[in-house]
JSON list of C-alpha atoms in Angstrom, two decimals:
[
{"chain": "A", "resi": 1, "resn": "MET", "atom": "CA", "xyz": [-54.88, -54.50, -4.64]},
{"chain": "A", "resi": 2, "resn": "TYR", "atom": "CA", "xyz": [-57.83, -53.47, -2.47]},
{"chain": "A", "resi": 3, "resn": "LEU", "atom": "CA", "xyz": [-60.48, -50.77, -2.87]},
{"chain": "A", "resi": 4, "resn": "ILE", "atom": "CA", "xyz": [-63.20, -49.62, -0.50]},
{"chain": "A", "resi": 5, "resn": "ARG", "atom": "CA", "xyz": [-66.75, -48.90, -1.68]},
{"chain": "A", "resi": 6, "resn": "LEU", "atom": "CA", "xyz": [-69.36, -47.27, 0.58]},
{"chain": "A", "resi": 7, "resn": "ASP", "atom": "CA", "xyz": [-73.01, -47.83, -0.38]},
{"chain": "A", "resi": 8, "resn": "ASP", "atom": "CA", "xyz": [-76.30, -46.04, 0.29]},
{"chain": "A", "resi": 9, "resn": "ALA", "atom": "CA", "xyz": [-75.06, -42.51, 0.82]},
{"chain": "A", "resi": 10, "resn": "CYS", "atom": "CA", "xyz": [-78.06, -40.13, 0.68]},
{"chain": "A", "resi": 11, "resn": "PRO", "atom": "CA", "xyz": [-79.72, -37.44, 2.77]},
{"chain": "A", "resi": 12, "resn": "TYR", "atom": "CA", "xyz": [-81.23, -40.22, 4.94]},
{"chain": "A", "resi": 13, "resn": "MET", "atom": "CA", "xyz": [-78.36, -41.99, 6.65]},
{"chain": "A", "resi": 14, "resn": "ASP", "atom": "CA", "xyz": [-76.65, -42.60, 10.00]},
{"chain": "A", "resi": 15, "resn": "ILE", "atom": "CA", "xyz": [-74.56, -39.39, 10.23]},
{"chain": "A", "resi": 16, "resn": "GLU", "atom": "CA", "xyz": [-72.55, -40.68, 13.18]},
{"chain": "A", "resi": 17, "resn": "LYS", "atom": "CA", "xyz": [-71.49, -43.87, 11.43]},
{"chain": "A", "resi": 18, "resn": "TRP", "atom": "CA", "xyz": [-70.71, -42.08, 8.15]},
{"chain": "A", "resi": 19, "resn": "SER", "atom": "CA", "xyz": [-68.55, -39.58, 10.08]},
{"chain": "A", "resi": 20, "resn": "HIS", "atom": "CA", "xyz": [-66.79, -42.55, 11.73]},
{"chain": "A", "resi": 21, "resn": "ILE", "atom": "CA", "xyz": [-65.98, -44.22, 8.42]},
{"chain": "A", "resi": 22, "resn": "GLU", "atom": "CA", "xyz": [-64.90, -40.91, 6.89]},
{"chain": "A", "resi": 23, "resn": "LYS", "atom": "CA", "xyz": [-62.44, -40.24, 9.68]},
{"chain": "A", "resi": 24, "resn": "LEU", "atom": "CA", "xyz": [-61.11, -43.78, 9.62]},
{"chain": "A", "resi": 25, "resn": "LEU", "atom": "CA", "xyz": [-60.41, -43.67, 5.92]},
{"chain": "A", "resi": 26, "resn": "ASP", "atom": "CA", "xyz": [-58.98, -40.15, 6.09]},
{"chain": "A", "resi": 27, "resn": "ASP", "atom": "CA", "xyz": [-56.59, -41.29, 8.83]},
{"chain": "A", "resi": 28, "resn": "TYR", "atom": "CA", "xyz": [-55.10, -43.83, 6.38]},
{"chain": "A", "resi": 29, "resn": "CYS", "atom": "CA", "xyz": [-55.42, -41.65, 3.23]},
{"chain": "A", "resi": 30, "resn": "ILE", "atom": "CA", "xyz": [-57.85, -44.11, 1.60]},
{"chain": "A", "resi": 31, "resn": "LYS", "atom": "CA", "xyz": [-60.25, -42.58, -0.89]},
{"chain": "A", "resi": 32, "resn": "PRO", "atom": "CA", "xyz": [-63.24, -44.83, -1.49]},
{"chain": "A", "resi": 33, "resn": "ILE", "atom": "CA", "xyz": [-65.85, -45.14, -4.17]},
{"chain": "A", "resi": 34, "resn": "VAL", "atom": "CA", "xyz": [-69.01, -43.77, -2.54]},
{"chain": "A", "resi": 35, "resn": "ALA", "atom": "CA", "xyz": [-72.32, -44.89, -4.02]},
{"chain": "A", "resi": 36, "resn": "ILE", "atom": "CA", "xyz": [-74.85, -42.07, -3.77]},
{"chain": "A", "resi": 37, "resn": "ILE", "atom": "CA", "xyz": [-78.61, -42.48, -4.23]},
{"chain": "A", "resi": 38, "resn": "PRO", "atom": "CA", "xyz": [-79.75, -39.38, -6.20]},
{"chain": "A", "resi": 39, "resn": "ASN", "atom": "CA", "xyz": [-83.38, -39.43, -5.14]},
{"chain": "A", "resi": 40, "resn": "CYS", "atom": "CA", "xyz": [-83.79, -41.75, -2.22]},
{"chain": "A", "resi": 41, "resn": "LEU", "atom": "CA", "xyz": [-87.33, -43.15, -1.83]},
{"chain": "A", "resi": 42, "resn": "ASP", "atom": "CA", "xyz": [-86.28, -46.27, 0.01]},
{"chain": "A", "resi": 43, "resn": "THR", "atom": "CA", "xyz": [-88.50, -46.35, 3.10]},
{"chain": "A", "resi": 44, "resn": "ASP", "atom": "CA", "xyz": [-85.96, -48.45, 5.02]},
{"chain": "A", "resi": 45, "resn": "LEU", "atom": "CA", "xyz": [-83.79, -45.35, 4.89]},
{"chain": "A", "resi": 46, "resn": "THR", "atom": "CA", "xyz": [-86.30, -42.47, 4.88]},
{"chain": "A", "resi": 47, "resn": "ARG", "atom": "CA", "xyz": [-88.11, -43.89, 7.95]},
{"chain": "A", "resi": 48, "resn": "SER", "atom": "CA", "xyz": [-84.91, -44.75, 9.84]},
{"chain": "A", "resi": 49, "resn": "TYR", "atom": "CA", "xyz": [-82.99, -41.48, 9.64]},
{"chain": "A", "resi": 50, "resn": "GLN", "atom": "CA", "xyz": [-83.76, -37.78, 9.70]},
{"chain": "A", "resi": 51, "resn": "GLU", "atom": "CA", "xyz": [-83.06, -35.87, 6.51]},
{"chain": "A", "resi": 52, "resn": "ASP", "atom": "CA", "xyz": [-79.61, -34.25, 6.50]},
{"chain": "A", "resi": 53, "resn": "GLY", "atom": "CA", "xyz": [-80.00, -30.79, 4.91]},
{"chain": "A", "resi": 54, "resn": "LEU", "atom": "CA", "xyz": [-76.21, -30.56, 4.52]},
{"chain": "A", "resi": 55, "resn": "PHE", "atom": "CA", "xyz": [-75.82, -33.82, 2.61]},
{"chain": "A", "resi": 56, "resn": "TRP", "atom": "CA", "xyz": [-74.96, -32.40, -0.78]},
{"chain": "A", "resi": 57, "resn": "ASN", "atom": "CA", "xyz": [-72.37, -30.17, 0.86]},
{"chain": "A", "resi": 58, "resn": "LYS", "atom": "CA", "xyz": [-70.80, -33.31, 2.23]},
{"chain": "A", "resi": 59, "resn": "VAL", "atom": "CA", "xyz": [-70.77, -34.90, -1.21]},
{"chain": "A", "resi": 60, "resn": "SER", "atom": "CA", "xyz": [-68.97, -31.87, -2.64]},
{"chain": "A", "resi": 61, "resn": "SER", "atom": "CA", "xyz": [-66.36, -32.11, 0.14]},
{"chain": "A", "resi": 62, "resn": "TRP", "atom": "CA", "xyz": [-65.91, -35.83, -0.49]},
{"chain": "A", "resi": 63, "resn": "GLU", "atom": "CA", "xyz": [-65.35, -35.17, -4.22]},
{"chain": "A", "resi": 64, "resn": "LYS", "atom": "CA", "xyz": [-62.88, -32.34, -3.46]},
{"chain": "A", "resi": 65, "resn": "LYS", "atom": "CA", "xyz": [-60.70, -34.61, -1.37]},
{"chain": "A", "resi": 66, "resn": "GLY", "atom": "CA", "xyz": [-60.59, -37.33, -4.00]},
{"chain": "A", "resi": 67, "resn": "TRP", "atom": "CA", "xyz": [-63.44, -39.66, -3.18]},
{"chain": "A", "resi": 68, "resn": "THR", "atom": "CA", "xyz": [-65.01, -41.16, -6.33]},
{"chain": "A", "resi": 69, "resn": "ILE", "atom": "CA", "xyz": [-68.71, -40.49, -6.64]},
{"chain": "A", "resi": 70, "resn": "GLY", "atom": "CA", "xyz": [-70.78, -43.35, -8.00]},
{"chain": "A", "resi": 71, "resn": "LEU", "atom": "CA", "xyz": [-74.36, -43.14, -9.30]},
{"chain": "A", "resi": 72, "resn": "HIS", "atom": "CA", "xyz": [-76.21, -45.62, -7.06]},
{"chain": "A", "resi": 73, "resn": "GLY", "atom": "CA", "xyz": [-79.26, -46.13, -9.24]},
{"chain": "A", "resi": 74, "resn": "PHE", "atom": "CA", "xyz": [-81.97, -43.53, -8.98]},
{"chain": "A", "resi": 75, "resn": "CYS", "atom": "CA", "xyz": [-84.41, -44.01, -6.06]},
{"chain": "A", "resi": 76, "resn": "HIS", "atom": "CA", "xyz": [-83.24, -47.32, -4.51]},
{"chain": "A", "resi": 77, "resn": "VAL", "atom": "CA", "xyz": [-86.70, -48.84, -4.72]},
{"chain": "A", "resi": 78, "resn": "PHE", "atom": "CA", "xyz": [-86.76, -52.46, -5.91]},
{"chain": "A", "resi": 79, "resn": "GLU", "atom": "CA", "xyz": [-89.44, -53.03, -8.55]},
{"chain": "A", "resi": 80, "resn": "THR", "atom": "CA", "xyz": [-88.77, -56.53, -9.83]},
{"chain": "A", "resi": 81, "resn": "SER", "atom": "CA", "xyz": [-87.55, -59.97, -8.78]},
{"chain": "A", "resi": 82, "resn": "ALA", "atom": "CA", "xyz": [-85.24, -60.16, -11.80]},
{"chain": "A", "resi": 83, "resn": "ARG", "atom": "CA", "xyz": [-81.67, -61.18, -11.04]},
{"chain": "A", "resi": 84, "resn": "GLY", "atom": "CA", "xyz": [-80.12, -59.88, -14.21]},
{"chain": "A", "resi": 85, "resn": "LEU", "atom": "CA", "xyz": [-76.54, -60.35, -15.35]},
{"chain": "A", "resi": 86, "resn": "ASN", "atom": "CA", "xyz": [-75.05, -60.28, -11.83]},
{"chain": "A", "resi": 87, "resn": "PRO", "atom": "CA", "xyz": [-77.52, -62.42, -9.86]},
{"chain": "A", "resi": 88, "resn": "VAL", "atom": "CA", "xyz": [-76.34, -61.58, -6.31]},
{"chain": "A", "resi": 89, "resn": "ASN", "atom": "CA", "xyz": [-79.89, -60.86, -5.18]},
{"chain": "A", "resi": 90, "resn": "GLY", "atom": "CA", "xyz": [-83.41, -61.71, -6.35]},
{"chain": "A", "resi": 91, "resn": "TYR", "atom": "CA", "xyz": [-84.64, -58.13, -6.55]},
{"chain": "A", "resi": 92, "resn": "SER", "atom": "CA", "xyz": [-83.71, -55.08, -8.58]},
{"chain": "A", "resi": 93, "resn": "GLU", "atom": "CA", "xyz": [-84.32, -51.43, -9.31]},
{"chain": "A", "resi": 94, "resn": "PHE", "atom": "CA", "xyz": [-83.19, -51.97, -12.91]},
{"chain": "A", "resi": 95, "resn": "ALA", "atom": "CA", "xyz": [-83.10, -55.61, -14.09]},
{"chain": "A", "resi": 96, "resn": "GLY", "atom": "CA", "xyz": [-86.36, -56.63, -15.82]},
{"chain": "A", "resi": 97, "resn": "ILE", "atom": "CA", "xyz": [-87.50, -53.10, -16.54]},
{"chain": "A", "resi": 98, "resn": "ASP", "atom": "CA", "xyz": [-87.86, -51.78, -20.09]},
{"chain": "A", "resi": 99, "resn": "ILE", "atom": "CA", "xyz": [-84.91, -49.84, -21.40]},
{"chain": "A", "resi": 100, "resn": "GLU", "atom": "CA", "xyz": [-86.79, -46.55, -21.80]},
{"chain": "A", "resi": 101, "resn": "ARG", "atom": "CA", "xyz": [-87.58, -46.44, -18.08]},
{"chain": "A", "resi": 102, "resn": "GLN", "atom": "CA", "xyz": [-84.02, -47.42, -17.30]},
{"chain": "A", "resi": 103, "resn": "ARG", "atom": "CA", "xyz": [-82.73, -44.57, -19.44]},
{"chain": "A", "resi": 104, "resn": "GLN", "atom": "CA", "xyz": [-85.06, -42.17, -17.72]},
{"chain": "A", "resi": 105, "resn": "LYS", "atom": "CA", "xyz": [-83.90, -43.27, -14.27]},
{"chain": "A", "resi": 106, "resn": "ILE", "atom": "CA", "xyz": [-80.23, -42.86, -15.23]},
{"chain": "A", "resi": 107, "resn": "LYS", "atom": "CA", "xyz": [-80.84, -39.51, -16.93]},
{"chain": "A", "resi": 108, "resn": "GLU", "atom": "CA", "xyz": [-82.73, -38.07, -13.94]},
{"chain": "A", "resi": 109, "resn": "GLY", "atom": "CA", "xyz": [-80.07, -39.38, -11.57]},
{"chain": "A", "resi": 110, "resn": "VAL", "atom": "CA", "xyz": [-77.28, -37.74, -13.51]},
{"chain": "A", "resi": 111, "resn": "ASP", "atom": "CA", "xyz": [-79.34, -34.53, -13.76]},
{"chain": "A", "resi": 112, "resn": "ILE", "atom": "CA", "xyz": [-79.64, -34.41, -9.96]},
{"chain": "A", "resi": 113, "resn": "PHE", "atom": "CA", "xyz": [-75.91, -34.95, -9.61]},
{"chain": "A", "resi": 114, "resn": "ARG", "atom": "CA", "xyz": [-75.25, -32.14, -12.11]},
{"chain": "A", "resi": 115, "resn": "LEU", "atom": "CA", "xyz": [-77.64, -29.84, -10.24]},
{"chain": "A", "resi": 116, "resn": "HIS", "atom": "CA", "xyz": [-75.23, -30.20, -7.35]},
{"chain": "A", "resi": 117, "resn": "GLY", "atom": "CA", "xyz": [-72.13, -29.78, -9.53]},
{"chain": "A", "resi": 118, "resn": "ILE", "atom": "CA", "xyz": [-71.18, -33.48, -9.63]},
{"chain": "A", "resi": 119, "resn": "GLU", "atom": "CA", "xyz": [-70.09, -35.48, -12.66]},
{"chain": "A", "resi": 120, "resn": "SER", "atom": "CA", "xyz": [-69.93, -39.23, -12.10]},
{"chain": "A", "resi": 121, "resn": "GLN", "atom": "CA", "xyz": [-68.01, -41.79, -14.11]},
{"chain": "A", "resi": 122, "resn": "VAL", "atom": "CA", "xyz": [-69.11, -44.85, -12.17]},
{"chain": "A", "resi": 123, "resn": "PHE", "atom": "CA", "xyz": [-72.43, -46.72, -11.99]},
{"chain": "A", "resi": 124, "resn": "VAL", "atom": "CA", "xyz": [-73.34, -48.82, -8.91]},
{"chain": "A", "resi": 125, "resn": "ALA", "atom": "CA", "xyz": [-76.52, -50.81, -9.25]},
{"chain": "A", "resi": 126, "resn": "PRO", "atom": "CA", "xyz": [-78.67, -51.09, -6.10]},
{"chain": "A", "resi": 127, "resn": "ALA", "atom": "CA", "xyz": [-78.67, -54.74, -4.91]},
{"chain": "A", "resi": 128, "resn": "HIS", "atom": "CA", "xyz": [-75.88, -55.39, -7.44]},
{"chain": "A", "resi": 129, "resn": "THR", "atom": "CA", "xyz": [-78.48, -56.30, -10.06]},
{"chain": "A", "resi": 130, "resn": "PHE", "atom": "CA", "xyz": [-78.73, -54.98, -13.58]},
{"chain": "A", "resi": 131, "resn": "ASP", "atom": "CA", "xyz": [-79.36, -56.34, -17.04]},
{"chain": "A", "resi": 132, "resn": "GLN", "atom": "CA", "xyz": [-78.44, -55.72, -20.68]},
{"chain": "A", "resi": 133, "resn": "GLY", "atom": "CA", "xyz": [-81.03, -52.92, -20.79]},
{"chain": "A", "resi": 134, "resn": "THR", "atom": "CA", "xyz": [-79.12, -51.14, -18.03]},
{"chain": "A", "resi": 135, "resn": "LEU", "atom": "CA", "xyz": [-75.90, -51.39, -19.99]},
{"chain": "A", "resi": 136, "resn": "ASP", "atom": "CA", "xyz": [-77.59, -50.15, -23.16]},
{"chain": "A", "resi": 137, "resn": "ALA", "atom": "CA", "xyz": [-79.12, -47.26, -21.21]},
{"chain": "A", "resi": 138, "resn": "LEU", "atom": "CA", "xyz": [-75.75, -46.27, -19.77]},
{"chain": "A", "resi": 139, "resn": "LEU", "atom": "CA", "xyz": [-74.10, -46.41, -23.22]},
{"chain": "A", "resi": 140, "resn": "SER", "atom": "CA", "xyz": [-76.81, -44.42, -24.94]},
{"chain": "A", "resi": 141, "resn": "GLU", "atom": "CA", "xyz": [-77.67, -41.82, -22.33]},
{"chain": "A", "resi": 142, "resn": "ARG", "atom": "CA", "xyz": [-74.58, -40.66, -20.49]},
{"chain": "A", "resi": 143, "resn": "ASN", "atom": "CA", "xyz": [-70.82, -40.75, -20.22]},
{"chain": "A", "resi": 144, "resn": "ILE", "atom": "CA", "xyz": [-70.67, -43.41, -17.48]},
{"chain": "A", "resi": 145, "resn": "ARG", "atom": "CA", "xyz": [-68.45, -46.17, -18.78]},
{"chain": "A", "resi": 146, "resn": "VAL", "atom": "CA", "xyz": [-67.44, -47.88, -15.54]},
{"chain": "A", "resi": 147, "resn": "ILE", "atom": "CA", "xyz": [-69.44, -50.25, -13.35]},
{"chain": "A", "resi": 148, "resn": "SER", "atom": "CA", "xyz": [-68.36, -51.16, -9.83]},
{"chain": "A", "resi": 149, "resn": "ASP", "atom": "CA", "xyz": [-69.59, -54.80, -9.56]},
{"chain": "A", "resi": 150, "resn": "THR", "atom": "CA", "xyz": [-69.49, -58.37, -10.79]},
{"chain": "A", "resi": 151, "resn": "ILE", "atom": "CA", "xyz": [-67.11, -61.19, -9.87]},
{"chain": "A", "resi": 152, "resn": "ALA", "atom": "CA", "xyz": [-63.66, -61.35, -11.51]},
{"chain": "A", "resi": 153, "resn": "SER", "atom": "CA", "xyz": [-60.04, -61.36, -10.54]},
{"chain": "A", "resi": 154, "resn": "ASP", "atom": "CA", "xyz": [-59.24, -57.98, -11.98]},
{"chain": "A", "resi": 155, "resn": "VAL", "atom": "CA", "xyz": [-60.67, -55.02, -13.88]},
{"chain": "A", "resi": 156, "resn": "TYR", "atom": "CA", "xyz": [-61.97, -56.05, -17.26]},
{"chain": "A", "resi": 157, "resn": "TYR", "atom": "CA", "xyz": [-63.62, -54.59, -20.38]},
{"chain": "A", "resi": 158, "resn": "GLU", "atom": "CA", "xyz": [-66.70, -55.82, -22.16]},
{"chain": "A", "resi": 159, "resn": "ASN", "atom": "CA", "xyz": [-68.84, -54.22, -24.86]},
{"chain": "A", "resi": 160, "resn": "GLY", "atom": "CA", "xyz": [-67.82, -50.61, -24.16]},
{"chain": "A", "resi": 161, "resn": "ILE", "atom": "CA", "xyz": [-67.85, -50.80, -20.37]},
{"chain": "A", "resi": 162, "resn": "TYR", "atom": "CA", "xyz": [-65.06, -51.30, -17.80]},
{"chain": "A", "resi": 163, "resn": "TYR", "atom": "CA", "xyz": [-65.88, -53.40, -14.73]},
{"chain": "A", "resi": 164, "resn": "ILE", "atom": "CA", "xyz": [-64.19, -53.03, -11.38]},
{"chain": "A", "resi": 165, "resn": "PRO", "atom": "CA", "xyz": [-65.03, -56.32, -9.66]},
{"chain": "A", "resi": 166, "resn": "GLN", "atom": "CA", "xyz": [-66.65, -56.30, -6.23]},
{"chain": "A", "resi": 167, "resn": "GLN", "atom": "CA", "xyz": [-66.22, -59.60, -4.44]},
{"chain": "A", "resi": 168, "resn": "ALA", "atom": "CA", "xyz": [-66.75, -59.12, -0.68]},
{"chain": "A", "resi": 169, "resn": "GLY", "atom": "CA", "xyz": [-68.86, -57.26, 1.87]},
{"chain": "A", "resi": 170, "resn": "SER", "atom": "CA", "xyz": [-66.08, -56.97, 4.43]},
{"chain": "A", "resi": 171, "resn": "VAL", "atom": "CA", "xyz": [-62.27, -57.06, 4.48]},
{"chain": "A", "resi": 172, "resn": "ARG", "atom": "CA", "xyz": [-60.43, -60.34, 4.14]},
{"chain": "A", "resi": 173, "resn": "TRP", "atom": "CA", "xyz": [-57.32, -61.56, 2.36]},
{"chain": "A", "resi": 174, "resn": "MET", "atom": "CA", "xyz": [-58.18, -62.65, -1.20]},
{"chain": "A", "resi": 175, "resn": "PRO", "atom": "CA", "xyz": [-55.69, -63.98, -3.76]},
{"chain": "A", "resi": 176, "resn": "LEU", "atom": "CA", "xyz": [-56.95, -61.74, -6.57]},
{"chain": "A", "resi": 177, "resn": "ARG", "atom": "CA", "xyz": [-55.41, -58.78, -8.35]},
{"chain": "A", "resi": 178, "resn": "THR", "atom": "CA", "xyz": [-58.16, -56.28, -7.68]},
{"chain": "A", "resi": 179, "resn": "VAL", "atom": "CA", "xyz": [-60.66, -56.66, -4.86]},
{"chain": "A", "resi": 180, "resn": "THR", "atom": "CA", "xyz": [-63.44, -54.23, -3.83]},
{"chain": "A", "resi": 181, "resn": "PHE", "atom": "CA", "xyz": [-64.82, -54.48, -0.32]},
{"chain": "A", "resi": 182, "resn": "CYS", "atom": "CA", "xyz": [-68.38, -53.07, -0.24]},
{"chain": "A", "resi": 183, "resn": "TYR", "atom": "CA", "xyz": [-69.52, -51.59, 3.05]},
{"chain": "A", "resi": 184, "resn": "HIS", "atom": "CA", "xyz": [-72.89, -50.19, 4.12]},
{"chain": "A", "resi": 185, "resn": "PRO", "atom": "CA", "xyz": [-71.86, -47.73, 6.85]},
{"chain": "A", "resi": 186, "resn": "ASN", "atom": "CA", "xyz": [-75.49, -47.38, 8.10]},
{"chain": "A", "resi": 187, "resn": "LYS", "atom": "CA", "xyz": [-75.34, -51.03, 9.21]},
{"chain": "A", "resi": 188, "resn": "MET", "atom": "CA", "xyz": [-71.78, -51.23, 10.49]},
{"chain": "A", "resi": 189, "resn": "SER", "atom": "CA", "xyz": [-71.17, -52.38, 14.08]},
{"chain": "A", "resi": 190, "resn": "ASP", "atom": "CA", "xyz": [-68.33, -51.28, 16.30]},
{"chain": "A", "resi": 191, "resn": "LYS", "atom": "CA", "xyz": [-66.72, -54.65, 15.67]},
{"chain": "A", "resi": 192, "resn": "ALA", "atom": "CA", "xyz": [-66.94, -54.12, 11.89]},
{"chain": "A", "resi": 193, "resn": "PHE", "atom": "CA", "xyz": [-65.19, -50.74, 12.19]},
{"chain": "A", "resi": 194, "resn": "GLU", "atom": "CA", "xyz": [-62.48, -52.29, 14.40]},
{"chain": "A", "resi": 195, "resn": "ARG", "atom": "CA", "xyz": [-61.97, -55.20, 11.97]},
{"chain": "A", "resi": 196, "resn": "LEU", "atom": "CA", "xyz": [-61.70, -52.85, 9.01]},
{"chain": "A", "resi": 197, "resn": "GLU", "atom": "CA", "xyz": [-59.12, -50.63, 10.71]},
{"chain": "A", "resi": 198, "resn": "ASN", "atom": "CA", "xyz": [-57.03, -53.59, 11.81]},
{"chain": "A", "resi": 199, "resn": "PHE", "atom": "CA", "xyz": [-57.05, -54.97, 8.27]},
{"chain": "A", "resi": 200, "resn": "ILE", "atom": "CA", "xyz": [-56.04, -51.59, 6.84]},
{"chain": "A", "resi": 201, "resn": "ILE", "atom": "CA", "xyz": [-53.17, -51.28, 9.31]},
{"chain": "A", "resi": 202, "resn": "LYS", "atom": "CA", "xyz": [-51.90, -54.71, 8.32]},
{"chain": "A", "resi": 203, "resn": "HIS", "atom": "CA", "xyz": [-52.36, -54.28, 4.56]},
{"chain": "A", "resi": 204, "resn": "ARG", "atom": "CA", "xyz": [-52.16, -50.52, 4.02]},
{"chain": "A", "resi": 205, "resn": "SER", "atom": "CA", "xyz": [-49.69, -50.78, 1.18]},
{"chain": "A", "resi": 206, "resn": "SER", "atom": "CA", "xyz": [-52.11, -52.94, -0.80]},
{"chain": "A", "resi": 207, "resn": "PHE", "atom": "CA", "xyz": [-54.93, -50.38, -0.81]},
{"chain": "A", "resi": 208, "resn": "ILE", "atom": "CA", "xyz": [-55.42, -48.22, -3.88]},
{"chain": "A", "resi": 209, "resn": "ASN", "atom": "CA", "xyz": [-57.80, -45.49, -4.96]},
{"chain": "A", "resi": 210, "resn": "TYR", "atom": "CA", "xyz": [-59.92, -45.30, -8.07]},
{"chain": "A", "resi": 211, "resn": "GLN", "atom": "CA", "xyz": [-57.43, -42.92, -9.61]},
{"chain": "A", "resi": 212, "resn": "ASN", "atom": "CA", "xyz": [-54.74, -45.59, -9.41]},
{"chain": "A", "resi": 213, "resn": "ILE", "atom": "CA", "xyz": [-56.65, -48.15, -11.47]},
{"chain": "A", "resi": 214, "resn": "SER", "atom": "CA", "xyz": [-55.17, -49.05, -14.81]},
{"chain": "A", "resi": 215, "resn": "PHE", "atom": "CA", "xyz": [-58.11, -49.39, -17.19]},
{"chain": "A", "resi": 216, "resn": "LYS", "atom": "CA", "xyz": [-56.93, -51.84, -19.85]},
{"chain": "A", "resi": 217, "resn": "LYS", "atom": "CA", "xyz": [-59.18, -53.57, -22.31]},
{"chain": "A", "resi": 218, "resn": "ARG", "atom": "CA", "xyz": [-58.71, -56.96, -20.67]},
{"chain": "A", "resi": 219, "resn": "ASN", "atom": "CA", "xyz": [-61.20, -59.69, -21.53]},
{"chain": "A", "resi": 220, "resn": "LEU", "atom": "CA", "xyz": [-62.65, -62.09, -19.01]},
{"chain": "A", "resi": 221, "resn": "SER", "atom": "CA", "xyz": [-60.45, -65.15, -18.69]},
{"chain": "A", "resi": 222, "resn": "GLN", "atom": "CA", "xyz": [-61.41, -68.76, -18.07]},
{"chain": "A", "resi": 223, "resn": "SER", "atom": "CA", "xyz": [-60.17, -68.37, -14.48]},
{"chain": "A", "resi": 224, "resn": "ASP", "atom": "CA", "xyz": [-62.54, -65.37, -14.07]},
{"chain": "A", "resi": 225, "resn": "LEU", "atom": "CA", "xyz": [-65.48, -67.49, -15.29]},
{"chain": "A", "resi": 226, "resn": "PHE", "atom": "CA", "xyz": [-64.54, -70.26, -12.93]},
{"chain": "A", "resi": 227, "resn": "LEU", "atom": "CA", "xyz": [-64.27, -67.82, -10.03]},
{"chain": "A", "resi": 228, "resn": "ARG", "atom": "CA", "xyz": [-67.66, -66.47, -10.91]},
{"chain": "A", "resi": 229, "resn": "TRP", "atom": "CA", "xyz": [-69.14, -69.98, -11.03]},
{"chain": "A", "resi": 230, "resn": "LEU", "atom": "CA", "xyz": [-67.60, -70.87, -7.70]},
{"chain": "A", "resi": 231, "resn": "TYR", "atom": "CA", "xyz": [-68.83, -67.67, -6.06]},
{"chain": "A", "resi": 232, "resn": "PHE", "atom": "CA", "xyz": [-72.45, -68.18, -7.04]},
{"chain": "A", "resi": 233, "resn": "LEU", "atom": "CA", "xyz": [-72.27, -71.87, -6.21]},
{"chain": "A", "resi": 234, "resn": "ARG", "atom": "CA", "xyz": [-71.16, -71.11, -2.68]},
{"chain": "A", "resi": 235, "resn": "ARG", "atom": "CA", "xyz": [-73.68, -68.36, -2.37]},
{"chain": "A", "resi": 236, "resn": "LYS", "atom": "CA", "xyz": [-76.46, -70.74, -3.39]},
{"chain": "A", "resi": 237, "resn": "LYS", "atom": "CA", "xyz": [-75.33, -73.37, -0.91]},
{"chain": "A", "resi": 238, "resn": "SER", "atom": "CA", "xyz": [-75.17, -70.82, 1.92]},
{"chain": "A", "resi": 239, "resn": "LYS", "atom": "CA", "xyz": [-78.86, -69.90, 1.57]}
]
């Protein structure tokens, strides 16, 4: 089963490319998880795109048509070089920061969402990096009990949180039960859009939406741990 996740939605984004991905997914009735930065201070975004004054109206329209809104950190500014529990990158907005600050970031992010009438159930860590403090902050501060990330073969449950694994940055066939493809529409090329659409056409029956996920309290298996080890080994060798 395949899911689509779209990262870095905020008032500063490539409107043309986001409109393109929205139309493409709408054409095939695919409802993604969309990771929204509540208070974007990332200069790579704020200096690259003009502010979209209608952004939060778009978010409301996405939610109304069944897109799942994810809390994509708070400001998308990387403060540490900690790799955390999911060491995909060597920088983080959350990992390595004391839990009180993490709680405050999550609280303020949720408050911004609520100001715009949005309740999120899913947390998406910027750069995929978070630590135990992030998990504790989520559990103690808000009702978010799902994280879209980590490497595994299927959805699993650990210490009060469900994890929807996220294993690839573009579409490909993968012999796993649940696969999330994470796209950054701001950076997508025409070729990437074409490849995504061709894959959807070929595998449309295998795509699901967040609402179709069966959240069972499945523990990580030995095969999950081996998959995780293999993933990070290959990632290390590719650098």
